[in-house]
């Protein structure tokens, strides 16, 4: 199949001087907002005690452990700003992402030991759910850096119980192991109660000599005989027991290495634990990249910094999708699927780091008066019509057959609406796309370039409508809402306006509510809001987007659950004709 893949059709063109000059304001505006996002990320990194204080105790911070553990240049953080319960700490207290360890991709997560010694916080279990789902979807190891003091007891009612509460990671670890996905854990510090289960539930345990894991910690063990109330006598008794158990906390290395054998390995130094993880990762199941690569890895022919000039920050302005994609894929080459059908949708095969990937995105330009064929009005790019939906159904079905991972690049205002659209079966075709995606069982990721709107956000690889979305990335231009705020205001208050008008009452109070709702929609669709509430998994600078595409693709091909030999693939042959 070398003739198909080694040299595909080149696309894209270099920016002209006039275009560069005319987009300077857009370039600077995006850079400024990216700096604002970087400041928010830095605020999360600085949460809790200063690094110097942790180091003075002879400990590394979770950030230092990650820097030591992960292969340089491969770390792709996720969920950094995720804080759905608005914790005063400013974090869910776990730091996670995808990166290479000893040349192998892994999902990596650690407790932030600078914040309440790595305590459970509200929203944390939802964060961990995303992480275990990612490991499951990509079929790659999950590596934990455990340093967990257990629950923040003053807020336990917010996260301890419920179907997706703080205990669910334990059975999710069991689920991964039953699927043959290893969970490795480097264990530090004191890990009582929930921290104990965080430590014992992984597959192989790598312990620092000073760590301990236990069903109950010092505070719990010294208060296990409640008497109905507290008084001075009880306080003195608690003090004595606390001193006793603090001097020798339960579940030390002497117990869980020498007696139970739970700890497979014990190390003297903090970095030795990480070196142990590195050594183990060398032997994790993985195909050599040459097994799946279709060509030698190559950089795009154009600078990725062009994206700052190609993608307008103003959502009402159009752009050339093909030019954007050409800055992201190897050699700026592709094989486009059905280019003369469903012109509002791009679908094609590209290469990322030498691996074959499928890319699907929204073209933005005006599509002319003769399209869609079922209506007497012209089509606008960014909206989905009958042909585009049929095209995506076909393409993802072939991708499933050929086991090709999919990268969705979304910027859509939704589906066409009205009786003509209903007669054209858009509702059924849209749900058909959900079915087509779900039956593929291949990894997918979503890059939300700008708009994620209405059901199009679900249909085009959104995490809401399928189990295959590994993660969703946003940019500083991303916005997510069921419809534009002004549209929502009209839908909410149009009948009320009619009633007020017919009753002879002033319209200004209703107009005020409409403006308030539109403003509220705008504020609750901004990138920072989306990241904080988990609507996107990370806001990524445009210059780093390809790095995440490389990580996703490499991880998807590292140890896939099924294989389609390249010479058995049908999609490249269908494209060639």
XYZ file of C-alpha atoms in Angstrom:
577
model
C 0.000 0.000 0.000
C 3.026 2.324 -0.165
C 1.777 4.015 -3.351
C -1.362 5.043 -1.455
C 0.281 6.494 1.625
C 3.896 7.554 1.093
C 2.983 10.440 -1.180
C -0.588 11.660 -0.904
C -1.990 14.762 -2.576
C -0.497 17.960 -1.224
C -2.847 20.711 -0.125
C -2.633 24.167 1.418
C -0.557 27.140 0.371
C 1.836 29.577 2.025
C 0.417 32.785 3.470
C 1.001 35.868 1.384
C 2.420 39.067 2.849
C -0.905 40.833 2.589
C -2.666 38.087 4.519
C -0.001 38.189 7.205
C -0.288 41.953 7.558
C -4.088 41.885 7.562
C -4.312 39.293 10.341
C -1.916 40.896 12.811
C -4.761 41.962 15.109
C -6.204 38.433 15.152
C -2.740 37.007 15.881
C -2.188 39.348 18.825
C -5.702 38.869 20.220
C -5.404 35.078 20.305
C -1.942 35.266 21.867
C -3.237 37.593 24.582
C -6.119 35.274 25.516
C -3.769 32.277 25.490
C -1.605 34.136 27.997
C -4.665 34.694 30.203
C -5.361 30.948 30.080
C -1.709 30.212 30.888
C -2.029 32.461 33.952
C -5.004 30.372 35.128
C -3.022 27.186 34.606
C -0.149 28.644 36.603
C -2.572 29.486 39.406
C -3.481 25.783 39.623
C 0.203 24.856 39.686
C 0.791 27.262 42.581
C -2.163 25.979 44.660
C -1.347 24.881 48.210
C 2.033 25.020 49.906
C 5.028 26.464 48.038
C 7.323 23.984 46.343
C 10.137 24.994 48.672
C 8.161 23.942 51.752
C 7.434 20.484 50.325
C 11.060 20.069 49.273
C 12.228 21.085 52.779
C 10.342 18.027 54.086
C 12.410 15.821 51.807
C 9.546 15.371 49.341
C 9.045 16.223 45.695
C 5.850 17.906 44.525
C 3.584 16.116 42.066
C 4.797 18.514 39.354
C 8.416 17.599 40.045
C 7.577 13.901 40.033
C 5.837 14.253 36.672
C 8.750 16.174 35.185
C 11.156 13.432 36.293
C 8.904 10.558 35.169
C 7.676 11.662 31.733
C 9.869 11.603 28.629
C 10.843 15.181 27.714
C 8.590 16.895 25.198
C 5.772 14.326 25.372
C 3.601 15.594 28.271
C 0.116 16.640 27.160
C -1.819 17.816 30.244
C -5.580 17.375 30.507
C -8.246 18.684 32.915
C -5.858 21.248 34.389
C -8.613 23.825 34.951
C -11.362 21.305 35.736
C -13.112 22.392 38.939
C -16.845 21.752 38.486
C -17.713 22.170 42.181
C -15.879 25.482 42.411
C -13.563 24.299 45.188
C -11.887 27.066 47.143
C -8.608 25.266 46.491
C -9.104 26.005 42.785
C -8.528 22.392 41.751
C -9.906 18.855 42.002
C -6.477 17.995 43.432
C -5.394 15.523 40.771
C -3.075 16.373 37.889
C -3.317 14.231 34.767
C -2.521 13.905 31.096
C -0.977 11.707 28.416
C 2.762 11.266 28.016
C 5.502 8.801 27.250
C 7.407 6.909 29.940
C 10.466 5.031 28.650
C 9.168 5.474 25.114
C 5.690 4.051 25.816
C 2.488 6.121 25.936
C 0.562 6.081 29.197
C -2.238 7.946 30.920
C -0.624 9.524 33.971
C -2.286 10.990 37.063
C -1.100 12.121 40.475
C -2.456 13.703 43.638
C -1.256 17.250 44.288
C 0.534 16.756 47.598
C 0.854 20.536 48.020
C -2.908 20.810 48.643
C -4.099 19.184 51.888
C -1.529 16.397 51.394
C -3.380 15.186 48.295
C -6.879 14.970 49.820
C -10.059 13.888 48.072
C -11.982 16.992 47.010
C -15.371 17.564 45.360
C -15.270 16.883 41.623
C -12.180 14.707 41.897
C -13.957 11.414 41.232
C -15.413 12.859 38.003
C -11.905 13.876 36.982
C -10.592 10.380 37.695
C -13.506 8.875 35.751
C -12.319 10.765 32.670
C -8.810 9.442 33.233
C -9.792 5.788 33.589
C -12.066 6.157 30.553
C -9.104 7.525 28.590
C -6.900 4.579 29.535
C -9.728 2.202 28.630
C -10.436 3.875 25.277
C -6.778 4.013 24.195
C -5.952 0.606 25.745
C -2.749 1.931 27.327
C -1.414 1.710 30.920
C -2.640 3.976 33.692
C 0.187 5.234 35.912
C -0.635 6.712 39.323
C 1.462 8.883 41.623
C -0.416 8.264 44.874
C 0.003 10.633 47.794
C -3.509 10.887 49.202
C -4.470 11.882 52.751
C -8.064 10.714 52.246
C -11.268 12.744 52.210
C -11.611 16.426 53.000
C -13.920 15.505 55.850
C -15.573 18.922 56.189
C -17.075 18.499 52.689
C -17.525 14.720 52.501
C -21.232 14.989 51.677
C -20.322 16.481 48.295
C -18.319 13.520 47.005
C -18.118 10.493 49.317
C -21.241 8.604 48.203
C -23.445 8.452 45.080
C -23.159 6.471 41.859
C -20.133 8.437 40.619
C -18.687 9.271 44.041
C -15.171 9.067 45.386
C -15.080 5.277 45.685
C -15.788 4.581 42.009
C -12.109 4.734 40.931
C -11.518 1.508 42.845
C -13.883 -0.550 40.745
C -12.738 1.307 37.623
C -9.225 0.060 38.359
C -10.628 -3.458 38.626
C -12.431 -2.950 35.327
C -9.230 -1.879 33.580
C -7.368 -4.867 34.976
C -10.089 -7.237 33.800
C -9.620 -5.759 30.315
C -5.896 -6.479 30.519
C -4.895 -2.840 31.048
C -2.243 -2.526 33.780
C -2.489 0.116 36.516
C 0.876 1.010 38.038
C 1.215 3.064 41.231
C 4.129 4.896 42.760
C 3.159 5.466 46.408
C 4.377 8.259 48.674
C 3.449 9.734 52.041
C 0.507 8.844 54.247
C -2.469 7.222 52.519
C -5.260 6.349 54.956
C -8.863 5.289 54.222
C -9.643 6.434 50.672
C -5.941 6.958 50.136
C -5.411 3.354 51.173
C -7.798 2.090 48.509
C -6.223 4.420 45.938
C -2.969 2.635 46.777
C -4.144 -0.977 46.963
C -6.421 -1.015 43.875
C -3.679 -0.722 41.185
C -1.912 -3.741 39.703
C 1.715 -3.267 40.770
C 2.689 -1.152 43.790
C 5.995 0.739 43.936
C 6.473 2.149 47.456
C 8.700 4.806 48.936
C 10.248 3.648 52.209
C 8.384 6.268 54.275
C 4.925 5.684 52.821
C 2.028 3.877 54.450
C -1.377 2.667 53.255
C -4.190 1.683 55.594
C -7.921 1.217 56.005
C -7.787 3.993 58.603
C -5.239 6.634 59.502
C -4.132 8.290 62.716
C -7.235 10.450 63.110
C -9.644 7.651 62.298
C -8.017 4.957 64.452
C -7.784 7.279 67.465
C -11.480 8.149 67.223
C -13.069 4.763 66.549
C -15.110 4.603 69.787
C -17.647 7.475 69.624
C -19.346 8.354 72.933
C -22.063 10.702 71.784
C -20.269 13.950 72.641
C -16.868 15.481 73.275
C -15.518 16.762 76.590
C -12.128 17.464 78.160
C -11.625 13.856 79.182
C -12.363 12.652 75.668
C -10.068 15.303 74.219
C -7.159 14.156 76.385
C -7.757 10.545 75.370
C -7.765 11.532 71.696
C -4.483 13.388 72.143
C -2.771 10.345 73.646
C -4.008 7.992 70.930
C -3.090 10.450 68.186
C 0.463 10.714 69.526
C 0.723 6.937 69.671
C -0.428 6.321 66.116
C 1.460 9.299 64.703
C 4.697 7.836 66.054
C 3.908 4.563 64.319
C 1.134 4.973 61.723
C -0.672 1.833 60.565
C 0.174 0.204 57.271
C 3.871 1.076 57.005
C 6.393 -0.598 54.704
C 7.187 -3.075 57.504
C 3.605 -4.323 57.294
C 2.836 -4.139 53.594
C 6.159 -5.291 52.228
C 7.504 -7.602 54.909
C 4.198 -9.059 56.164
C 1.436 -8.808 53.524
C 3.672 -8.421 50.493
C 1.277 -5.878 48.961
C 4.208 -3.641 48.026
C 5.998 -5.365 45.162
C 8.967 -3.010 45.471
C 10.261 -0.580 48.108
C 12.709 2.223 47.312
C 14.925 4.473 49.419
C 14.648 7.687 47.416
C 11.691 9.417 45.795
C 13.331 9.322 42.385
C 14.024 5.592 42.805
C 10.254 5.001 42.864
C 9.947 6.867 39.576
C 12.889 4.959 38.111
C 11.095 1.751 39.079
C 8.025 2.893 37.153
C 10.195 3.823 34.189
C 11.801 0.406 34.178
C 8.440 -1.380 34.322
C 7.001 0.722 31.505
C 9.713 -0.613 29.179
C 7.981 -4.004 29.290
C 4.387 -2.849 28.886
C 2.514 -4.331 25.887
C 3.156 -2.198 22.808
C 3.651 -2.653 19.096
C 6.742 -1.094 17.615
C 5.642 1.999 15.649
C 6.899 0.417 12.401
C 4.107 -2.162 12.695
C 1.443 0.469 11.986
C 3.212 3.387 10.317
C 2.333 3.907 6.667
C 5.173 6.363 6.015
C 8.095 8.076 7.704
C 7.012 10.863 10.080
C 7.257 14.332 8.562
C 6.352 17.824 9.710
C 3.707 19.855 7.847
C 5.049 21.964 4.969
C 3.730 25.127 6.636
C 4.275 26.675 10.055
C 1.734 25.849 12.729
C 1.936 29.490 13.799
C -0.102 30.258 10.669
C -3.140 29.033 12.629
C -3.117 32.332 14.554
C -3.846 34.054 11.245
C -6.075 31.417 9.638
C -8.632 30.902 12.457
C -10.605 34.093 13.130
C -11.365 34.821 16.756
C -14.622 36.387 15.609
C -17.056 33.439 15.251
C -18.987 35.228 12.486
C -16.004 35.296 10.164
C -15.340 32.389 7.801
C -12.034 30.732 6.979
C -10.575 27.995 4.787
C -10.708 24.725 6.734
C -8.337 22.959 4.347
C -5.631 25.544 5.061
C -6.028 24.912 8.806
C -5.736 21.144 8.411
C -2.673 21.479 6.176
C -0.817 23.016 9.150
C -1.512 19.978 11.332
C -0.845 16.849 9.252
C 2.333 15.236 7.947
C 3.723 16.812 4.772
C 0.437 18.728 4.373
C -0.893 15.739 2.389
C -4.272 14.008 2.302
C -6.655 11.712 0.450
C -10.058 13.388 0.443
C -13.217 11.252 0.570
C -16.024 12.226 -1.877
C -14.857 15.840 -2.406
C -17.781 16.583 -4.758
C -20.457 15.389 -2.329
C -21.567 17.045 0.910
C -19.271 20.061 0.403
C -19.949 21.480 3.886
C -18.028 18.547 5.387
C -14.376 17.672 4.902
C -13.576 13.959 5.258
C -10.250 12.433 4.371
C -7.238 10.327 5.278
C -4.102 12.058 6.552
C -0.914 11.100 8.375
C 0.135 12.103 11.872
C 3.680 11.119 12.881
C 3.639 8.549 10.081
C 0.384 6.905 11.241
C -2.819 6.871 9.198
C -5.677 8.914 10.687
C -9.083 9.989 9.484
C -9.990 13.666 9.733
C -13.490 15.128 9.617
C -14.252 18.832 9.821
C -16.620 21.670 8.953
C -15.920 23.793 5.903
C -16.967 27.383 6.471
C -17.432 29.081 3.119
C -20.645 30.055 1.327
C -21.767 27.007 -0.665
C -23.897 28.657 -3.344
C -27.553 28.709 -4.382
C -27.713 25.210 -5.840
C -27.016 23.522 -2.521
C -28.667 21.907 -0.609
C -30.450 20.176 -3.436
C -33.683 19.757 -1.449
C -34.252 23.442 -0.660
C -34.736 26.784 -2.397
C -32.322 28.641 -0.107
C -28.505 28.768 -0.284
C -26.253 26.767 2.012
C -23.768 28.235 4.454
C -20.616 26.511 5.622
C -20.538 25.312 9.214
C -24.097 23.973 8.955
C -24.884 20.320 8.234
C -27.128 19.215 5.356
C -28.357 15.882 3.968
C -25.336 15.076 1.826
C -22.868 15.964 4.551
C -24.597 13.658 7.033
C -24.673 10.787 4.533
C -21.006 11.392 3.751
C -19.987 11.240 7.427
C -22.071 8.082 7.998
C -20.266 6.365 5.140
C -16.818 7.611 6.103
C -16.899 6.649 9.788
C -18.303 3.228 8.880
C -15.355 2.593 6.573
C -12.970 3.897 9.246
C -14.424 1.373 11.680
C -13.928 -1.419 9.193
C -10.328 -0.393 8.480
C -9.571 0.365 12.188
C -8.467 3.942 11.506
C -8.634 6.401 14.465
C -10.645 9.564 13.835
C -9.805 13.178 14.589
C -12.875 15.426 14.520
C -12.270 19.145 13.942
C -15.502 20.852 14.868
C -16.805 24.346 14.114
C -20.505 24.027 13.443
C -23.604 26.147 13.898
C -25.820 23.036 13.828
C -28.108 21.243 11.397
C -30.345 22.718 8.737
C -33.904 23.202 10.043
C -37.419 23.541 8.666
C -39.853 21.336 6.758
C -37.505 20.970 3.793
C -34.832 19.614 6.138
C -37.347 17.276 7.789
C -38.437 15.907 4.413
C -34.761 15.426 3.585
C -34.545 13.079 6.615
C -31.939 15.068 8.540
C -33.259 13.930 11.916
C -32.920 10.256 11.000
C -29.564 10.747 9.291
C -28.234 12.566 12.350
C -29.212 9.761 14.694
C -27.858 7.352 12.095
C -24.475 9.064 12.480
C -24.601 8.472 16.238
C -25.235 4.789 15.473
C -22.459 4.670 12.862
C -19.937 6.202 15.261
C -20.881 3.945 18.144
C -20.534 0.725 16.137
C -16.984 1.533 15.013
C -15.264 0.865 18.370
C -12.223 2.913 17.356
C -10.528 5.728 19.316
C -11.572 9.264 18.460
C -10.657 12.724 19.661
C -12.386 16.053 19.167
C -10.691 19.364 18.485
C -13.242 22.135 18.963
C -11.789 24.882 16.788
C -14.602 27.346 17.507
C -18.341 26.600 17.715
C -19.879 23.511 19.305
C -23.583 24.092 18.802
C -26.875 22.196 18.961
C -26.879 18.511 18.016
C -23.883 19.007 15.711
C -21.706 19.133 18.830
C -22.958 15.655 19.721
C -22.796 14.236 16.206
C -19.290 15.304 15.255
C -17.325 13.302 17.796
C -18.585 15.057 20.910
C -18.201 13.136 24.183
C -21.939 13.320 24.861
C -22.995 10.982 22.065
C -20.460 8.149 21.951
C -18.106 6.033 24.093
C -15.134 6.434 21.767
C -14.161 10.047 22.476
C -10.773 9.856 24.220
C -10.671 13.578 24.968
C -11.961 16.913 23.730
C -9.597 19.823 23.177
C -10.586 23.459 22.991
C -8.905 26.633 21.804
C -9.306 30.178 23.095
C -11.851 30.601 20.278
C -14.013 27.675 21.435
C -17.589 28.179 22.575
C -20.246 25.599 23.453
C -23.995 26.194 23.732
C -27.218 24.543 22.653
C -27.855 27.602 20.486
C -26.610 31.171 20.236
C -27.674 33.302 23.212
C -29.779 35.647 21.102
C -31.529 32.676 19.494
C -32.198 31.241 22.954
C -33.638 34.564 24.108
C -36.036 34.655 21.153
C -37.052 31.017 21.702
C -37.670 31.709 25.403
C -39.487 35.026 25.242
C -41.095 35.379 21.790
C -44.540 34.233 22.970
C -44.248 36.424 26.026
C -43.557 39.417 23.804
C -46.716 38.685 21.826
C -48.811 38.434 25.002
C -47.397 41.633 26.479
C -47.958 43.485 23.204
C -51.548 42.276 22.905
C -52.216 43.238 26.518
C -50.885 46.740 25.938
C -48.119 46.352 28.525
C -44.594 47.774 28.053
C -42.098 45.474 26.337
C -38.984 46.849 28.032
C -39.031 44.390 31.011
C -39.111 41.432 28.608
C -36.410 42.963 26.439
C -34.264 43.378 29.542
C -34.683 39.671 30.357
C -33.806 38.756 26.771
C -30.588 40.753 26.904
C -29.723 39.224 30.282
C -30.230 35.691 28.954
C -28.139 36.375 25.853
C -25.331 37.750 28.025
C -25.564 34.767 30.368
C -25.268 32.381 27.406
C -22.194 34.232 26.216
C -20.462 34.120 29.601
C -21.275 30.434 30.120
C -19.901 29.401 26.741
C -16.406 30.914 27.118
C -13.358 28.602 27.007
C -12.486 29.039 30.687
C -16.057 28.214 31.730
C -16.030 25.170 29.445
C -12.717 23.923 30.857
C -13.741 24.493 34.470
C -16.978 22.548 33.980
C -15.512 19.753 31.888
C -17.164 20.624 28.567
C -13.657 20.497 27.125
C -10.753 18.582 28.631
C -8.049 21.197 28.023
C -7.627 24.589 26.392
C -4.611 24.116 24.131
C -2.561 26.898 22.500
C -2.836 26.713 18.731
C 0.916 26.156 18.482
C 0.587 22.951 20.594
C -2.318 21.330 18.753
C -0.172 19.040 16.627
C 1.623 17.815 19.768
C -1.723 16.528 21.092
C -2.570 14.967 17.717
C 0.756 13.113 17.817
C 0.043 11.903 21.367
C -3.471 10.719 20.514
C -2.391 8.940 17.351
C 0.659 7.306 18.890
C -1.355 6.128 21.889
C -4.186 4.826 19.674
C -1.745 2.706 17.663
C 0.410 1.553 20.609
C -1.663 -1.481 21.594
C -4.980 -1.528 19.686
C -7.518 -4.222 20.412
C -7.886 -5.225 16.737
C -5.958 -5.036 13.478
C -6.811 -4.407 9.850
C -3.790 -5.213 7.657
C -2.960 -2.268 5.442
C -3.385 -4.315 2.270
C -6.907 -5.299 3.412
C -8.093 -1.709 3.852
C -11.010 -0.665 1.649
C -11.286 3.084 2.341
C -8.085 4.144 0.503
C -9.222 2.130 -2.511
C -12.696 3.676 -2.439
C -11.118 7.143 -2.411
C -8.786 6.263 -5.285
C -11.618 4.695 -7.276
